[in-house]
């Protein structure tokens, strides 16, 4: 092992290593807090100056991280944020947590990763360990980051260290957080792996080493593809049951009593968030470059993407049963976040439901206890209060997100028609 590696491991053990976390969003900020909790000093990097200023003033923009915790970290002098990427030479370890969206043509958009790679390259010095955490296709770390860093003349595994370690954060999950969720790590070389494990070990309860960065990259995409495919299957089952006149929830609950060989997934309005609708396409794209078509990924993506249309057709049917057209009817969309109890609307199927209903001439209002203002995709709406009056006024209420704090008994009592995409109401109260 090189002297540089030994020195970095020693710095991890006595916590004198300084961490840099690049990208202070849903993934980066929770990681910062765990590293601070482990006793490290952390420099946070983000290109959004307002965000940097807010964090330095002790204000959190991530729901799972209270402002008090950020303020306390700033007060210890062990956390500060900066928009000056030139300071990337200061940290010993750099965790990259920037977005990896899709382009308009649904291909990987690695421009954020490339921008950070360039910034790290400009600052790279011997004794640094760089860990990519952003979800991406297998090969990214070795094909994009490694050549850029080695172009400085420094040698991987000896002068600097490079690894991939996917983040598994689940916003809103009270039980599983960054610290107690096992974390997979794959290094470019054996020493890269050892150094990365030593650096993360104080902050994460269980590390899961794998043999390469590709294995680590693919692990994350397998996890999200697994969810996408199984949600797709549950959604197809919902369509099947609808055609057969069978209650899909009854069937799923009954199947879930099997103590082995079955895992419960539930249907809904589609999938949302920064992971499940996007990540599998990173792999599909990569495999297209190798002339292989990933059929499960495509099929699940199609099924999940069709669900808003399925539910909008249900709204139209229920209104029709009541002698009304969609055009001119008022529809209250209940919940617009992409899943329950969070304030994130990225890729939310609610946006598609709203758009499709508007295209058919419906008048839309919405209620979401976590999203006071919906300013997205050409929409500019404010959350209406959920009262007996607002429920009675709507020609139809469509439950898209099943937030825990909503009084569904009141919804069932006062709404004229309810279309429930989430099984939020007790069965007897559901009219769809
Ligand atoms: N949100 C999740 O639940 C989740 C879970 C697991 C993995 N991931 C993955 O983690 C990565 C980050 O996702 P996120 O949800 O935290 O994104 P996010 O948008 O919440 O945060 C990313 C941050 O990076 C900053 N940024 C962009 N370009 C930058 C640059 N060049 N230099 C410095 N900062 C820059 C942005 O300003 C933003 O604050 C993605 O690859 C995502 O797929 C997300």
Short mmCIF file of C-alpha atoms and ligand atoms in Angstrom, two decimals:
data_model
loop_
_atom_site.label_atom_id
_atom_site.label_comp_id
_atom_site.label_asym_id
_atom_site.label_seq_id
_atom_site.Cartn_x
_atom_site.Cartn_y
_atom_site.Cartn_z
CA UNK A 1 0.00 0.00 0.00
CA UNK A 2 1.33 3.50 -0.85
CA UNK A 3 2.33 5.93 1.89
CA UNK A 4 -0.47 8.19 0.67
CA UNK A 5 -3.05 5.46 1.24
CA UNK A 6 -1.72 4.65 4.71
CA UNK A 7 -1.71 8.34 5.65
CA UNK A 8 -5.30 8.81 4.46
CA UNK A 9 -6.49 5.77 6.40
CA UNK A 10 -4.78 7.13 9.52
CA UNK A 11 -6.52 10.48 8.98
CA UNK A 12 -9.85 8.63 8.78
CA UNK A 13 -9.11 6.78 11.99
CA UNK A 14 -8.28 9.91 13.99
CA UNK A 15 -10.97 11.94 12.12
CA UNK A 16 -8.48 14.57 11.03
CA UNK A 17 -9.48 13.96 7.41
CA UNK A 18 -11.56 16.77 5.94
CA UNK A 19 -14.55 15.76 3.81
CA UNK A 20 -15.88 17.70 0.85
CA UNK A 21 -19.46 16.93 -0.19
CA UNK A 22 -20.34 18.29 -3.62
CA UNK A 23 -24.06 18.83 -4.21
CA UNK A 24 -26.01 19.59 -1.03
CA UNK A 25 -29.45 18.23 -1.95
CA UNK A 26 -31.53 15.26 -0.79
CA UNK A 27 -28.46 13.03 -0.84
CA UNK A 28 -25.59 15.40 -0.05
CA UNK A 29 -26.97 17.15 3.02
CA UNK A 30 -27.91 13.98 4.97
CA UNK A 31 -24.43 12.62 4.17
CA UNK A 32 -22.86 15.84 5.50
CA UNK A 33 -24.75 15.43 8.77
CA UNK A 34 -23.61 11.81 9.23
CA UNK A 35 -19.98 12.77 8.54
CA UNK A 36 -20.23 15.60 11.09
CA UNK A 37 -21.81 13.18 13.55
CA UNK A 38 -18.84 10.84 13.04
CA UNK A 39 -16.46 13.63 14.05
CA UNK A 40 -15.19 14.84 10.66
CA UNK A 41 -14.88 18.42 9.48
CA UNK A 42 -16.95 18.89 6.32
CA UNK A 43 -16.85 21.49 3.60
CA UNK A 44 -20.06 21.46 1.55
CA UNK A 45 -19.99 22.59 -2.09
CA UNK A 46 -22.96 23.70 -4.15
CA UNK A 47 -23.35 25.94 -7.19
CA UNK A 48 -26.48 27.56 -5.73
CA UNK A 49 -25.22 30.54 -3.76
CA UNK A 50 -28.57 31.09 -2.01
CA UNK A 51 -28.50 27.53 -0.75
CA UNK A 52 -24.93 27.90 0.48
CA UNK A 53 -25.83 31.12 2.32
CA UNK A 54 -28.89 29.50 3.91
CA UNK A 55 -26.87 26.52 5.16
CA UNK A 56 -24.16 28.77 6.58
CA UNK A 57 -26.95 30.67 8.37
CA UNK A 58 -28.18 27.36 9.84
CA UNK A 59 -31.23 26.89 7.61
CA UNK A 60 -32.01 23.50 6.06
CA UNK A 61 -33.94 23.08 2.81
CA UNK A 62 -34.27 19.30 3.23
CA UNK A 63 -37.24 18.17 5.25
CA UNK A 64 -35.49 15.19 6.87
CA UNK A 65 -32.71 17.45 8.18
CA UNK A 66 -33.92 19.96 10.78
CA UNK A 67 -32.47 23.47 10.64
CA UNK A 68 -31.39 23.04 14.28
CA UNK A 69 -29.06 20.23 13.24
CA UNK A 70 -27.48 22.36 10.50
CA UNK A 71 -27.16 25.34 12.85
CA UNK A 72 -25.52 23.14 15.49
CA UNK A 73 -23.07 21.75 12.91
CA UNK A 74 -22.17 25.26 11.74
CA UNK A 75 -21.72 26.37 15.36
CA UNK A 76 -19.17 23.63 16.09
CA UNK A 77 -17.03 25.12 13.31
CA UNK A 78 -16.88 21.69 11.68
CA UNK A 79 -19.33 22.49 8.86
CA UNK A 80 -19.43 25.28 6.36
CA UNK A 81 -20.71 25.50 2.80
CA UNK A 82 -19.20 27.25 -0.17
CA UNK A 83 -19.94 27.93 -3.83
CA UNK A 84 -16.23 28.23 -4.56
CA UNK A 85 -15.30 24.98 -6.29
CA UNK A 86 -11.69 26.17 -6.33
CA UNK A 87 -11.60 25.11 -2.67
CA UNK A 88 -11.86 21.44 -3.72
CA UNK A 89 -8.15 21.10 -3.03
CA UNK A 90 -8.86 21.46 0.72
CA UNK A 91 -10.73 18.22 1.47
CA UNK A 92 -9.01 14.85 1.73
CA UNK A 93 -12.16 12.99 0.71
CA UNK A 94 -14.66 14.25 -1.86
CA UNK A 95 -18.15 12.75 -2.19
CA UNK A 96 -19.98 13.77 -5.35
CA UNK A 97 -23.78 13.93 -4.98
CA UNK A 98 -24.95 15.96 -7.97
CA UNK A 99 -28.06 15.25 -10.08
CA UNK A 100 -28.09 12.66 -12.86
CA UNK A 101 -31.30 13.41 -14.78
CA UNK A 102 -32.37 12.32 -18.25
CA UNK A 103 -32.20 14.53 -21.31
CA UNK A 104 -35.32 15.42 -23.32
CA UNK A 105 -34.69 12.31 -25.42
CA UNK A 106 -34.55 10.16 -22.21
CA UNK A 107 -30.80 9.59 -22.49
CA UNK A 108 -28.46 10.02 -19.48
CA UNK A 109 -27.54 13.63 -18.77
CA UNK A 110 -24.17 13.37 -17.05
CA UNK A 111 -23.37 17.05 -17.54
CA UNK A 112 -23.46 17.73 -13.76
CA UNK A 113 -21.08 14.85 -13.09
CA UNK A 114 -18.80 16.07 -15.87
CA UNK A 115 -18.81 19.63 -14.51
CA UNK A 116 -17.79 18.42 -11.04
CA UNK A 117 -15.20 16.07 -12.55
CA UNK A 118 -13.60 19.08 -14.25
CA UNK A 119 -13.63 21.08 -11.00
CA UNK A 120 -12.09 18.19 -9.05
CA UNK A 121 -9.49 17.68 -11.77
CA UNK A 122 -8.43 21.34 -11.56
CA UNK A 123 -7.91 20.97 -7.80
CA UNK A 124 -6.66 17.37 -7.60
CA UNK A 125 -3.62 16.83 -5.38
CA UNK A 126 -1.92 13.72 -4.00
CA UNK A 127 -3.72 12.25 -0.99
CA UNK A 128 -7.30 12.81 -2.12
CA UNK A 129 -10.03 10.17 -2.35
CA UNK A 130 -12.96 10.86 -4.67
CA UNK A 131 -16.22 8.95 -4.35
CA UNK A 132 -19.01 9.30 -6.89
CA UNK A 133 -22.42 8.81 -5.23
CA UNK A 134 -24.72 9.98 -8.03
CA UNK A 135 -26.69 7.15 -9.62
CA UNK A 136 -25.33 6.41 -13.08
CA UNK A 137 -24.70 3.73 -15.70
CA UNK A 138 -22.02 1.08 -15.16
CA UNK A 139 -18.71 2.34 -16.46
CA UNK A 140 -19.13 6.03 -15.57
CA UNK A 141 -16.48 6.17 -12.84
CA UNK A 142 -13.86 4.33 -14.90
CA UNK A 143 -14.69 5.86 -18.28
CA UNK A 144 -15.41 9.50 -17.36
CA UNK A 145 -13.78 10.33 -14.02
CA UNK A 146 -10.63 8.19 -14.08
CA UNK A 147 -9.14 9.48 -17.39
CA UNK A 148 -9.83 13.08 -16.35
CA UNK A 149 -8.05 12.64 -13.02
CA UNK A 150 -5.16 10.63 -14.47
CA UNK A 151 -4.61 13.35 -17.09
CA UNK A 152 -3.09 15.38 -14.22
CA UNK A 153 -0.21 12.87 -14.11
CA UNK A 154 -1.32 11.50 -10.72
CA UNK A 155 -1.77 7.72 -10.44
CA UNK A 156 -4.96 6.10 -9.21
CA UNK A 157 -4.54 3.75 -6.24
CA UNK A 158 -1.21 5.36 -5.34
CA UNK A 159 -1.49 9.16 -5.44
CA UNK A 160 -5.27 9.50 -5.39
CA UNK A 161 -8.15 7.11 -4.85
CA UNK A 162 -11.39 6.71 -6.76
CA UNK A 163 -14.55 4.78 -5.89
CA UNK A 164 -18.26 4.56 -6.56
CA UNK A 165 -20.68 4.26 -3.66
CA UNK A 166 -24.38 4.62 -4.47
CA UNK A 167 -26.61 6.54 -2.12
CA UNK A 168 -29.75 4.74 -0.96
CA UNK A 169 -31.45 7.60 0.86
CA UNK A 170 -35.22 7.27 1.06
CA UNK A 171 -36.66 10.72 1.81
CA UNK A 172 -39.33 10.64 4.49
CA UNK A 173 -38.30 7.21 5.80
CA UNK A 174 -38.18 7.46 9.59
CA UNK A 175 -36.45 4.10 10.07
CA UNK A 176 -33.82 3.84 7.35
CA UNK A 177 -31.48 6.78 7.04
CA UNK A 178 -28.02 7.39 5.65
CA UNK A 179 -26.29 6.06 8.78
CA UNK A 180 -28.11 2.76 9.25
CA UNK A 181 -28.69 1.85 5.59
CA UNK A 182 -25.91 -0.49 4.42
CA UNK A 183 -23.73 1.22 1.83
CA UNK A 184 -22.18 -0.53 -1.17
CA UNK A 185 -18.66 0.54 -2.18
CA UNK A 186 -16.59 -0.41 -5.22
CA UNK A 187 -13.08 0.94 -5.87
CA UNK A 188 -11.07 1.32 -9.07
CA UNK A 189 -8.26 -0.57 -7.32
CA UNK A 190 -8.05 -2.62 -4.14
CA UNK A 191 -6.38 0.29 -2.36
CA UNK A 192 -9.08 2.69 -3.57
CA UNK A 193 -11.62 0.39 -1.93
CA UNK A 194 -9.66 0.12 1.33
CA UNK A 195 -9.21 3.89 1.63
CA UNK A 196 -12.88 4.57 0.89
CA UNK A 197 -14.04 1.97 3.41
CA UNK A 198 -11.80 3.52 6.07
CA UNK A 199 -13.15 7.01 5.36
CA UNK A 200 -16.84 6.03 5.41
CA UNK A 201 -16.65 3.47 8.20
CA UNK A 202 -17.03 5.98 11.09
CA UNK A 203 -20.19 7.47 9.54
CA UNK A 204 -22.02 4.41 8.18
CA UNK A 205 -22.99 1.39 10.27
CA UNK A 206 -22.41 -1.24 7.59
CA UNK A 207 -20.34 -1.01 4.44
CA UNK A 208 -20.70 -3.59 1.68
CA UNK A 209 -17.54 -3.85 -0.42
CA UNK A 210 -17.85 -5.09 -3.99
CA UNK A 211 -15.08 -5.91 -6.43
CA UNK A 212 -15.35 -2.99 -8.87
CA UNK A 213 -16.92 0.40 -9.50
CA UNK A 214 -19.04 -1.22 -12.23
CA UNK A 215 -20.49 -3.72 -9.74
CA UNK A 216 -21.37 -0.87 -7.37
CA UNK A 217 -22.91 1.21 -10.18
CA UNK A 218 -24.96 -1.73 -11.38
CA UNK A 219 -26.11 -2.65 -7.85
CA UNK A 220 -27.89 0.69 -7.51
CA UNK A 221 -29.57 0.37 -10.90
CA UNK A 222 -30.64 -3.20 -10.15
CA UNK A 223 -32.30 -2.00 -6.94
CA UNK A 224 -34.27 0.69 -8.70
CA UNK A 225 -35.08 -1.48 -11.71
CA UNK A 226 -36.37 -4.15 -9.32
CA UNK A 227 -38.76 -1.60 -7.86
CA UNK A 228 -39.81 -0.24 -11.24
CA UNK A 229 -40.50 -3.73 -12.63
CA UNK A 230 -42.46 -4.88 -9.58
CA UNK A 231 -44.48 -1.68 -9.39
CA UNK A 232 -45.12 -2.13 -13.11
CA UNK A 233 -46.39 -5.65 -12.43
CA UNK A 234 -48.66 -4.40 -9.64
CA UNK A 235 -49.96 -1.70 -11.98
CA UNK A 236 -50.66 -4.22 -14.72
CA UNK A 237 -52.47 -6.36 -12.13
CA UNK A 238 -54.61 -3.31 -11.29
CA UNK A 239 -55.58 -2.99 -14.96
CA UNK A 240 -56.24 -6.75 -15.20
CA UNK A 241 -58.39 -6.72 -12.04
CA UNK A 242 -60.31 -3.71 -13.27
CA UNK A 243 -61.22 -5.56 -16.47
CA UNK A 244 -62.15 -8.72 -14.53
CA UNK A 245 -64.12 -6.86 -11.87
CA UNK A 246 -61.86 -8.15 -9.10
CA UNK A 247 -60.49 -6.03 -6.24
CA UNK A 248 -56.74 -5.79 -6.87
CA UNK A 249 -56.01 -4.82 -3.25
CA UNK A 250 -57.79 -7.89 -1.96
CA UNK A 251 -55.75 -10.07 -4.32
CA UNK A 252 -52.43 -8.44 -3.38
CA UNK A 253 -53.15 -8.63 0.35
CA UNK A 254 -54.12 -12.28 0.03
CA UNK A 255 -50.98 -13.09 -2.01
CA UNK A 256 -48.87 -11.28 0.61
CA UNK A 257 -49.91 -13.81 3.24
CA UNK A 258 -47.58 -16.28 1.53
CA UNK A 259 -44.61 -16.38 3.89
CA UNK A 260 -42.03 -17.03 1.16
CA UNK A 261 -41.52 -16.28 -2.52
CA UNK A 262 -43.76 -13.22 -2.69
CA UNK A 263 -42.94 -9.59 -2.01
CA UNK A 264 -45.73 -7.04 -1.76
CA UNK A 265 -45.75 -4.16 -4.24
CA UNK A 266 -48.74 -1.94 -4.74
CA UNK A 267 -50.30 -0.25 -7.74
CA UNK A 268 -50.82 3.49 -7.94
CA UNK A 269 -50.86 6.51 -10.21
CA UNK A 270 -47.40 5.78 -11.67
CA UNK A 271 -43.90 6.37 -10.33
CA UNK A 272 -42.08 9.57 -9.44
CA UNK A 273 -39.00 11.02 -7.81
CA UNK A 274 -35.42 11.30 -8.91
CA UNK A 275 -34.76 7.54 -8.95
CA UNK A 276 -37.28 4.96 -10.12
CA UNK A 277 -38.55 6.68 -13.28
CA UNK A 278 -35.03 7.69 -14.35
CA UNK A 279 -32.28 5.35 -13.18
CA UNK A 280 -33.27 2.22 -15.12
CA UNK A 281 -33.01 4.27 -18.31
CA UNK A 282 -29.34 4.84 -17.57
CA UNK A 283 -28.80 1.11 -17.89
CA UNK A 284 -31.12 0.78 -20.89
CA UNK A 285 -29.08 3.47 -22.65
CA UNK A 286 -25.77 1.82 -21.79
CA UNK A 287 -27.03 -1.52 -23.08
CA UNK A 288 -28.28 0.08 -26.32
CA UNK A 289 -24.69 1.15 -26.95
CA UNK A 290 -23.83 -2.57 -26.68
CA UNK A 291 -26.65 -3.49 -29.03
CA UNK A 292 -28.80 -5.09 -26.32
CA UNK A 293 -32.37 -4.14 -25.52
CA UNK A 294 -33.33 -4.29 -21.82
CA UNK A 295 -36.91 -5.47 -22.21
CA UNK A 296 -38.04 -5.51 -18.57
CA UNK A 297 -36.89 -1.92 -18.11
CA UNK A 298 -38.74 -0.68 -21.18
CA UNK A 299 -41.92 -2.58 -20.39
CA UNK A 300 -42.07 -1.49 -16.75
CA UNK A 301 -41.36 2.10 -17.80
CA UNK A 302 -44.22 1.98 -20.31
CA UNK A 303 -46.70 0.44 -17.86
CA UNK A 304 -45.89 2.89 -15.09
CA UNK A 305 -46.03 5.85 -17.45
CA UNK A 306 -49.50 4.78 -18.66
CA UNK A 307 -51.08 4.82 -15.19
CA UNK A 308 -52.02 8.53 -15.10
CA UNK A 309 -54.02 7.92 -18.30
CA UNK A 310 -55.72 4.88 -16.68
CA UNK A 311 -56.78 6.93 -13.66
CA UNK A 312 -57.91 9.91 -15.70
CA UNK A 313 -60.12 7.52 -17.68
CA UNK A 314 -61.54 6.37 -14.31
CA UNK A 315 -62.33 9.97 -13.40
CA UNK A 316 -64.08 10.39 -16.75
CA UNK A 317 -66.09 7.18 -16.18
CA UNK A 318 -67.22 8.20 -12.69
CA UNK A 319 -68.21 11.65 -13.88
CA UNK A 320 -70.04 10.07 -16.79
CA UNK A 321 -71.93 7.80 -14.36
CA UNK A 322 -73.06 10.99 -12.62
CA UNK A 323 -74.19 12.47 -15.95
CA UNK A 324 -71.25 14.85 -16.24
CA UNK A 325 -68.53 15.50 -18.77
CA UNK A 326 -64.92 16.02 -17.77
CA UNK A 327 -65.03 19.36 -19.57
CA UNK A 328 -66.23 21.97 -17.13
CA UNK A 329 -66.17 19.62 -14.11
CA UNK A 330 -64.12 20.61 -11.09
CA UNK A 331 -61.59 18.02 -9.94
CA UNK A 332 -59.75 18.26 -6.65
CA UNK A 333 -56.42 16.45 -6.86
CA UNK A 334 -55.53 15.22 -3.39
CA UNK A 335 -51.74 14.97 -2.98
CA UNK A 336 -49.25 16.07 -5.62
CA UNK A 337 -45.92 14.95 -4.09
CA UNK A 338 -44.51 11.85 -5.77
CA UNK A 339 -45.00 9.79 -2.60
CA UNK A 340 -46.56 10.10 0.81
CA UNK A 341 -45.32 12.47 3.52
CA UNK A 342 -42.66 14.23 1.47
CA UNK A 343 -42.50 17.62 -0.22
CA UNK A 344 -40.88 16.57 -3.51
CA UNK A 345 -42.79 16.80 -6.79
CA UNK A 346 -40.00 15.73 -9.16
CA UNK A 347 -41.46 13.43 -11.84
CA UNK A 348 -44.64 13.17 -9.76
CA UNK A 349 -47.44 11.32 -11.59
CA UNK A 350 -49.80 13.96 -10.16
CA UNK A 351 -48.39 16.40 -12.71
CA UNK A 352 -49.45 14.06 -15.52
CA UNK A 353 -52.86 13.49 -13.96
CA UNK A 354 -53.41 17.26 -13.74
CA UNK A 355 -52.15 17.88 -17.27
CA UNK A 356 -54.35 15.14 -18.76
CA UNK A 357 -57.43 16.39 -16.91
CA UNK A 358 -56.77 19.95 -17.98
CA UNK A 359 -56.38 18.82 -21.59
CA UNK A 360 -59.89 17.35 -21.31
CA UNK A 361 -61.22 20.66 -20.01
CA UNK A 362 -61.48 19.91 -16.28
CA UNK A 363 -61.08 22.73 -13.77
CA UNK A 364 -58.32 21.68 -11.38
CA UNK A 365 -57.55 22.57 -7.82
CA UNK A 366 -55.35 20.57 -5.49
CA UNK A 367 -54.60 19.99 -1.83
CA UNK A 368 -51.23 18.87 -0.51
CA UNK A 369 -50.21 19.52 3.11
CA UNK A 370 -46.55 19.52 2.06
CA UNK A 371 -46.70 21.53 -1.19
CA UNK A 372 -48.33 24.94 -0.63
CA UNK A 373 -47.57 26.14 -4.14
CA UNK A 374 -47.35 24.15 -7.37
CA UNK A 375 -45.25 26.05 -9.83
CA UNK A 376 -44.16 23.47 -12.37
CA UNK A 377 -44.68 22.39 -15.97
CA UNK A 378 -46.63 25.57 -16.81
CA UNK A 379 -48.83 25.08 -13.72
CA UNK A 380 -49.24 27.82 -11.17
CA UNK A 381 -51.63 26.67 -8.45
CA UNK A 382 -51.94 27.08 -4.69
CA UNK A 383 -53.02 24.31 -2.35
CA UNK A 384 -56.68 24.73 -1.35
CA UNK A 385 -57.74 23.99 2.20
CA UNK A 386 -59.30 20.56 2.65
CA UNK A 387 -62.64 21.37 4.24
CA UNK A 388 -66.09 19.79 4.05
CA UNK A 389 -67.01 22.67 1.71
CA UNK A 390 -64.06 22.25 -0.67
CA UNK A 391 -64.70 18.51 -0.77
CA UNK A 392 -68.41 18.98 -1.48
CA UNK A 393 -67.76 21.62 -4.12
CA UNK A 394 -65.59 19.38 -6.27
CA UNK A 395 -67.38 17.21 -8.82
CA UNK A 396 -64.67 14.60 -8.24
CA UNK A 397 -61.80 14.11 -5.80
CA UNK A 398 -58.87 12.06 -7.07
CA UNK A 399 -56.44 10.79 -4.44
CA UNK A 400 -53.00 10.72 -6.05
CA UNK A 401 -50.73 10.81 -2.99
CA UNK A 402 -51.77 9.18 0.29
CA UNK A 403 -50.23 11.60 2.81
CA UNK A 404 -50.70 10.31 6.37
CA UNK A 405 -52.08 13.54 7.83
CA UNK A 406 -55.12 13.72 5.52
CA UNK A 407 -58.45 12.78 7.10
CA UNK A 408 -59.66 10.19 4.58
CA UNK A 409 -62.81 9.46 6.54
CA UNK A 410 -63.77 13.12 6.01
CA UNK A 411 -62.92 12.79 2.31
CA UNK A 412 -65.19 9.76 2.06
CA UNK A 413 -67.95 11.55 3.98
CA UNK A 414 -68.04 14.80 2.05
CA UNK A 415 -66.77 14.16 -1.48
CA UNK A 416 -69.33 13.43 -4.19
CA UNK A 417 -67.07 11.07 -6.14
CA UNK A 418 -63.67 9.74 -5.04
CA UNK A 419 -61.20 8.07 -7.38
CA UNK A 420 -58.60 6.50 -5.11
CA UNK A 421 -55.35 5.58 -6.86
CA UNK A 422 -53.63 4.58 -3.59
CA UNK A 423 -56.16 2.60 -1.60
CA UNK A 424 -56.15 5.40 0.97
CA UNK A 425 -59.85 5.04 1.77
CA UNK A 426 -61.36 2.02 3.43
CA UNK A 427 -62.74 -0.18 0.66
CA UNK A 428 -66.40 0.41 1.47
CA UNK A 429 -65.89 4.16 0.95
CA UNK A 430 -64.18 3.97 -2.41
CA UNK A 431 -66.27 4.80 -5.40
CA UNK A 432 -63.72 3.76 -8.02
N1 LIG B 1 -33.28 12.01 -3.95
C1 LIG B 1 -33.19 10.73 -3.71
O1 LIG B 1 -34.07 10.14 -3.09
C2 LIG B 1 -31.98 9.92 -4.17
C3 LIG B 1 -31.77 8.65 -3.61
C4 LIG B 1 -30.66 7.92 -3.99
C5 LIG B 1 -29.79 8.42 -4.97
N2 LIG B 1 -30.04 9.65 -5.53
C6 LIG B 1 -29.08 10.12 -6.53
O2 LIG B 1 -28.22 11.07 -5.92
C7 LIG B 1 -27.87 12.10 -6.84
C8 LIG B 1 -28.25 13.45 -6.27
O3 LIG B 1 -29.67 13.51 -6.12
P1 LIG B 1 -30.39 14.55 -5.16
O4 LIG B 1 -31.81 14.10 -5.06
O5 LIG B 1 -29.61 14.78 -3.93
O6 LIG B 1 -30.31 15.87 -6.07
P2 LIG B 1 -30.65 17.36 -5.62
O7 LIG B 1 -31.08 18.08 -6.84
O8 LIG B 1 -31.52 17.37 -4.40
O9 LIG B 1 -29.23 17.95 -5.17
C9 LIG B 1 -28.16 18.09 -6.03
C10 LIG B 1 -27.41 19.37 -5.68
O10 LIG B 1 -26.25 19.43 -6.52
C11 LIG B 1 -26.02 20.78 -6.82
N3 LIG B 1 -25.14 20.88 -7.98
C12 LIG B 1 -25.45 20.74 -9.29
N4 LIG B 1 -24.35 20.89 -10.05
C13 LIG B 1 -23.32 21.13 -9.22
C14 LIG B 1 -21.94 21.38 -9.41
N5 LIG B 1 -21.38 21.37 -10.62
N6 LIG B 1 -21.18 21.60 -8.33
C15 LIG B 1 -21.72 21.60 -7.08
N7 LIG B 1 -23.03 21.37 -6.84
C16 LIG B 1 -23.82 21.14 -7.90
C17 LIG B 1 -27.40 21.34 -7.04
O11 LIG B 1 -27.41 22.75 -6.91
C18 LIG B 1 -28.20 20.63 -5.93
O12 LIG B 1 -28.26 21.39 -4.73
C19 LIG B 1 -28.59 11.74 -8.14
O13 LIG B 1 -27.72 11.00 -8.94
C20 LIG B 1 -29.71 10.84 -7.68
O14 LIG B 1 -30.12 9.94 -8.69
C21 LIG B 1 -31.09 10.41 -5.13
#
